[in-house]
PDB file of C-alpha atoms in Angstrom:
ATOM      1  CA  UNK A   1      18.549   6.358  20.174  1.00 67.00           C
ATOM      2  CA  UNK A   2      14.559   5.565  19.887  1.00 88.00           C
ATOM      3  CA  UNK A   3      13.337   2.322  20.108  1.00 91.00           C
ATOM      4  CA  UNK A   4       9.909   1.471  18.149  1.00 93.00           C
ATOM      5  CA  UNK A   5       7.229  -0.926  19.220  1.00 94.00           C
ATOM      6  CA  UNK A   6       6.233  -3.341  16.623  1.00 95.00           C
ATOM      7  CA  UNK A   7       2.838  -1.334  16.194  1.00 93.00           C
ATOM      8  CA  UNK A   8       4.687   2.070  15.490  1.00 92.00           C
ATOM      9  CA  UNK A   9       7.170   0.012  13.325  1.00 91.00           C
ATOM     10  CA  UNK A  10       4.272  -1.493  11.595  1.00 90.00           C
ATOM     11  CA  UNK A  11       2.555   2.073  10.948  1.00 88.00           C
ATOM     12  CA  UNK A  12       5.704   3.563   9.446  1.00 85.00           C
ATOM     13  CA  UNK A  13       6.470   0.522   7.083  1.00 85.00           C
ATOM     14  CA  UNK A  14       2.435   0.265   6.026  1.00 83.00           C
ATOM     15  CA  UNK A  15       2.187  -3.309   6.968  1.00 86.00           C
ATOM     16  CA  UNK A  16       0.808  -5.406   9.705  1.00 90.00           C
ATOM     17  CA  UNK A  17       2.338  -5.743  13.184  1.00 92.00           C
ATOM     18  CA  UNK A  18       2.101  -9.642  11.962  1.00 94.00           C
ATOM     19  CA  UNK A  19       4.015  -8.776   9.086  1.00 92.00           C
ATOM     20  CA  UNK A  20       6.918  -6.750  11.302  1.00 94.00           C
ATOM     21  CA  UNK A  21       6.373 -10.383  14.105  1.00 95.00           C
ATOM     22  CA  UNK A  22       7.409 -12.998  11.352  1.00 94.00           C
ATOM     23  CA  UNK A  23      10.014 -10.925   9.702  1.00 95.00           C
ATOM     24  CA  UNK A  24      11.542 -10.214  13.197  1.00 95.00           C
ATOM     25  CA  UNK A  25      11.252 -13.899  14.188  1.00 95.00           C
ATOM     26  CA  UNK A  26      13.094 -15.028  10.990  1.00 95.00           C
ATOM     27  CA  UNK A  27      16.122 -12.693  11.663  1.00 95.00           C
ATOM     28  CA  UNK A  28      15.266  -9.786   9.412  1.00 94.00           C
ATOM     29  CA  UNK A  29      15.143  -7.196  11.870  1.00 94.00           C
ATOM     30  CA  UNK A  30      16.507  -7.426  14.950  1.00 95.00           C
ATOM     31  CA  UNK A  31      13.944  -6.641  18.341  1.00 96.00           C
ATOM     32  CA  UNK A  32      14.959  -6.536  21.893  1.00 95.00           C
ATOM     33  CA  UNK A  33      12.273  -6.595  25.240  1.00 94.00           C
ATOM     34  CA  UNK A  34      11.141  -3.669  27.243  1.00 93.00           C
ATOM     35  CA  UNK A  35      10.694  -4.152  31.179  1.00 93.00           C
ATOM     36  CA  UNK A  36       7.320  -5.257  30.490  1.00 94.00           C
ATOM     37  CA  UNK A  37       8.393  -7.555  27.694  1.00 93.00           C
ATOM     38  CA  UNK A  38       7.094  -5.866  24.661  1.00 94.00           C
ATOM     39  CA  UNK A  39       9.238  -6.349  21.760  1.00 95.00           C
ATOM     40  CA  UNK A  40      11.290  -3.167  20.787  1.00 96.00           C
ATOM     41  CA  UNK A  41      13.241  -2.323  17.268  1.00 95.00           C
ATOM     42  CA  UNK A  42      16.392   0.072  17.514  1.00 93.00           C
ATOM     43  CA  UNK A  43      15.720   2.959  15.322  1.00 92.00           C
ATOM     44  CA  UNK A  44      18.866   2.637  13.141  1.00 91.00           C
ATOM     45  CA  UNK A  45      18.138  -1.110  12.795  1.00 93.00           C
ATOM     46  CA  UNK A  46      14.343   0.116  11.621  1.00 91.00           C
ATOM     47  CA  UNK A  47      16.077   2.712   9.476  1.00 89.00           C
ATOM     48  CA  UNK A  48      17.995   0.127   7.473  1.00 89.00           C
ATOM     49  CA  UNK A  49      15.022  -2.380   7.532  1.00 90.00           C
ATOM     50  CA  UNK A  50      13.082   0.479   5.483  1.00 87.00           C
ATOM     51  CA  UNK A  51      15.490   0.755   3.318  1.00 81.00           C
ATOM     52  CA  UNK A  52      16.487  -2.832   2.274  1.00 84.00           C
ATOM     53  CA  UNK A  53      12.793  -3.757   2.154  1.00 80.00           C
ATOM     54  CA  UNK A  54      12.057  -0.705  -0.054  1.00 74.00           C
ATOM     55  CA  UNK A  55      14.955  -1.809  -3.077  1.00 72.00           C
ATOM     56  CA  UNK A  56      13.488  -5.151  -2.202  1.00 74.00           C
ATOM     57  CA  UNK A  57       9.673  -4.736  -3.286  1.00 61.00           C
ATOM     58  CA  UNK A  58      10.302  -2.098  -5.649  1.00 58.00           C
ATOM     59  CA  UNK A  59       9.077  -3.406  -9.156  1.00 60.00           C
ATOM     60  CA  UNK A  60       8.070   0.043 -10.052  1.00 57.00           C
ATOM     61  CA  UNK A  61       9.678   1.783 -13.496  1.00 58.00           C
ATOM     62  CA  UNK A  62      12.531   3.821 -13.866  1.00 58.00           C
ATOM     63  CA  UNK A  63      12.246   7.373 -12.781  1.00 60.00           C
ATOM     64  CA  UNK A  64      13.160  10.540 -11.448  1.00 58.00           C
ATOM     65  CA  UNK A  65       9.868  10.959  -9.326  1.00 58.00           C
ATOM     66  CA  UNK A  66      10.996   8.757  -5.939  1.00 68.00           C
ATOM     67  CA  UNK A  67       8.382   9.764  -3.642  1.00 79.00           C
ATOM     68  CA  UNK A  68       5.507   6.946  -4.886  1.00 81.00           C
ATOM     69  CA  UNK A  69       1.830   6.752  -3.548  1.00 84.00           C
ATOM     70  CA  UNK A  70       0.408   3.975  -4.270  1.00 84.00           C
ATOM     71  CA  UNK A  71      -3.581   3.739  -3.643  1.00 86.00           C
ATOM     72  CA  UNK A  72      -7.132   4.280  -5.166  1.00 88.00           C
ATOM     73  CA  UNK A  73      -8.280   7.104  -6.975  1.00 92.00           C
ATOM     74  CA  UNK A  74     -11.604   8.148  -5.399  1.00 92.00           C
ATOM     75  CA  UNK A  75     -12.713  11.238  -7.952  1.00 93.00           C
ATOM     76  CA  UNK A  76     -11.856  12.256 -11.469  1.00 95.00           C
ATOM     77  CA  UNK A  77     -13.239  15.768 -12.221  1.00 97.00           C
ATOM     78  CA  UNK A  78     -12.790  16.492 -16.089  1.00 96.00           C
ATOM     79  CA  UNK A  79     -12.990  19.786 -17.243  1.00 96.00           C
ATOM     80  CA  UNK A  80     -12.953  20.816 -21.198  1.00 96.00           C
ATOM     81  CA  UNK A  81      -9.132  20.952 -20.824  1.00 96.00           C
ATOM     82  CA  UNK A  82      -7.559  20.159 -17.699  1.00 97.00           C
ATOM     83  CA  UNK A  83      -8.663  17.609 -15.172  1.00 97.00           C
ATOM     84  CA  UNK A  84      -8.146  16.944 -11.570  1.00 97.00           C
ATOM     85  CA  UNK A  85      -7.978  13.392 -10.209  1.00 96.00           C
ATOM     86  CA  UNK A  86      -7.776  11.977  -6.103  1.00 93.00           C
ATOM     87  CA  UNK A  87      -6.118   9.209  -4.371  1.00 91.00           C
ATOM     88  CA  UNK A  88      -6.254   8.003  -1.119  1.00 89.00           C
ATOM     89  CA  UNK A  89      -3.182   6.437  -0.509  1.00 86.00           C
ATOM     90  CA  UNK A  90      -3.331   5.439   2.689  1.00 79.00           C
ATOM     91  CA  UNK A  91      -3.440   8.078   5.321  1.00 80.00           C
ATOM     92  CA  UNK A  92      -2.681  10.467   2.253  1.00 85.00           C
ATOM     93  CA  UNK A  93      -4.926  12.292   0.442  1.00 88.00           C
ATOM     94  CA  UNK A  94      -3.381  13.426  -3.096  1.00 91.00           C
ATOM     95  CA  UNK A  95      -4.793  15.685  -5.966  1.00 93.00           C
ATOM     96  CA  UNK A  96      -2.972  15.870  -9.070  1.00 93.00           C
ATOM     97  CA  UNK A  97      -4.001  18.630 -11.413  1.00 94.00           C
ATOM     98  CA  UNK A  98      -3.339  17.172 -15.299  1.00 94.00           C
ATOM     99  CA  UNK A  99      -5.040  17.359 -18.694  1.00 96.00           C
ATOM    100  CA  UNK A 100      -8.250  15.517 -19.904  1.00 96.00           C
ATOM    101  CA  UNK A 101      -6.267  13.801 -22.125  1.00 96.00           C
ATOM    102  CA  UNK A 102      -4.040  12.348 -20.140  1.00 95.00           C
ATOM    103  CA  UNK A 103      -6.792  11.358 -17.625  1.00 96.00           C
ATOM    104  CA  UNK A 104      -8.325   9.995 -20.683  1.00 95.00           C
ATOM    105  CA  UNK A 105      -5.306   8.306 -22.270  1.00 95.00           C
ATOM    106  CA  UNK A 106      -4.241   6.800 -19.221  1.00 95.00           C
ATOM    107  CA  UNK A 107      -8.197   5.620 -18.567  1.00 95.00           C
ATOM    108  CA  UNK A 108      -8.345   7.059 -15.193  1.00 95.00           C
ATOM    109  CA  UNK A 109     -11.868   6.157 -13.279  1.00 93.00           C
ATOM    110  CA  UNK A 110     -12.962   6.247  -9.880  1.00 92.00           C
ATOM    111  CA  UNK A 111     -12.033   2.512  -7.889  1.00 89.00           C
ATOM    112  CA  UNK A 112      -9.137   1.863  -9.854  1.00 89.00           C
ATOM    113  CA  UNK A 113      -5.419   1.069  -8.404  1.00 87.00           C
ATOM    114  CA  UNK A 114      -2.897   4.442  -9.157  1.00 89.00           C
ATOM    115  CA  UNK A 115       0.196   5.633  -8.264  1.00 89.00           C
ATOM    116  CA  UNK A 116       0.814   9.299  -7.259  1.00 89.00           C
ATOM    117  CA  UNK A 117       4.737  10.945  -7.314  1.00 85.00           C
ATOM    118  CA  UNK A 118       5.500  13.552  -5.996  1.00 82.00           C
ATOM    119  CA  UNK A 119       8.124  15.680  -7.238  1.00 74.00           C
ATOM    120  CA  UNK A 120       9.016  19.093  -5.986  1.00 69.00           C
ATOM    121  CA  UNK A 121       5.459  20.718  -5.907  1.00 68.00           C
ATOM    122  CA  UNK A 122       3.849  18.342  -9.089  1.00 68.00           C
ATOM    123  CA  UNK A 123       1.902  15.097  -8.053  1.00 70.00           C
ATOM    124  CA  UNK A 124       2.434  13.047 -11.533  1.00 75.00           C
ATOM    125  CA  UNK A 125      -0.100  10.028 -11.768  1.00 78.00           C
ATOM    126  CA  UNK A 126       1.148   6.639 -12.944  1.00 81.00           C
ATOM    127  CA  UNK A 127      -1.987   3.874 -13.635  1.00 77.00           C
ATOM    128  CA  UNK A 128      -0.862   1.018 -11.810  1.00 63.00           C
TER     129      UNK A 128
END
């Protein structure tokens, strides 16, 4: 099985090695040492981590769209009916074709915190 350093753990939970230290020095994810003493995470105990840590921080609303992007929308094009708005999320770069309307009901401007899901092939955009 694969072993993670607390850098690559870090990067696939999208938080600070720091973050991935103190929660492995309090006992909530279990690390072992390397030959050269770095600290390593099992990839099934990582694998759980995610996954109680995800149902953990999720305050996010009922739905069927469980692939969530949370970021910053850096462009709103708005055309005389349909609309296209970015978000960097991240490493992730998202574009989410909708109406004007929407973008308009929903307020939608560049700088401002969103959400993108992604369901199948449609990015739907929740305003955080």
């Amino acid at each position: 099985m694969r072993s993670y350093t607390i850098g690559q753990a870090a990067r696939l939970l999208s938080v600070s090695p720091d973050t991935v230290r103190r929660w492995a020095d309090a006992g909530r994810i279990p690390t072992t040492r390397d030959e050269s003493g770095r600290r390593l995470i099992d990839g099934k105990d990582l694998a759980a981590f995610s996954v109680t840590l995800a149902a953990e921080e999720s305050d996010e609303p009922y739905t069927s769209a469980r692939n969530a992007f949370p970021g910053i929308i850096t462009a709103v094009k708005l055309g005389d009916v349909a609309a296209q708005v970015e978000i960097q999320a991240g490493p992730h770069r998202l574009v989410s074709l909708l109406t004007r309307e929407a973008v308009e009901e929903l307020g939608l401007t560049v700088g401002m915190e969103a959400v993108a899901r992604v369901k199948a092939t449609n990015v739907h955009i929740d305003r955080a």
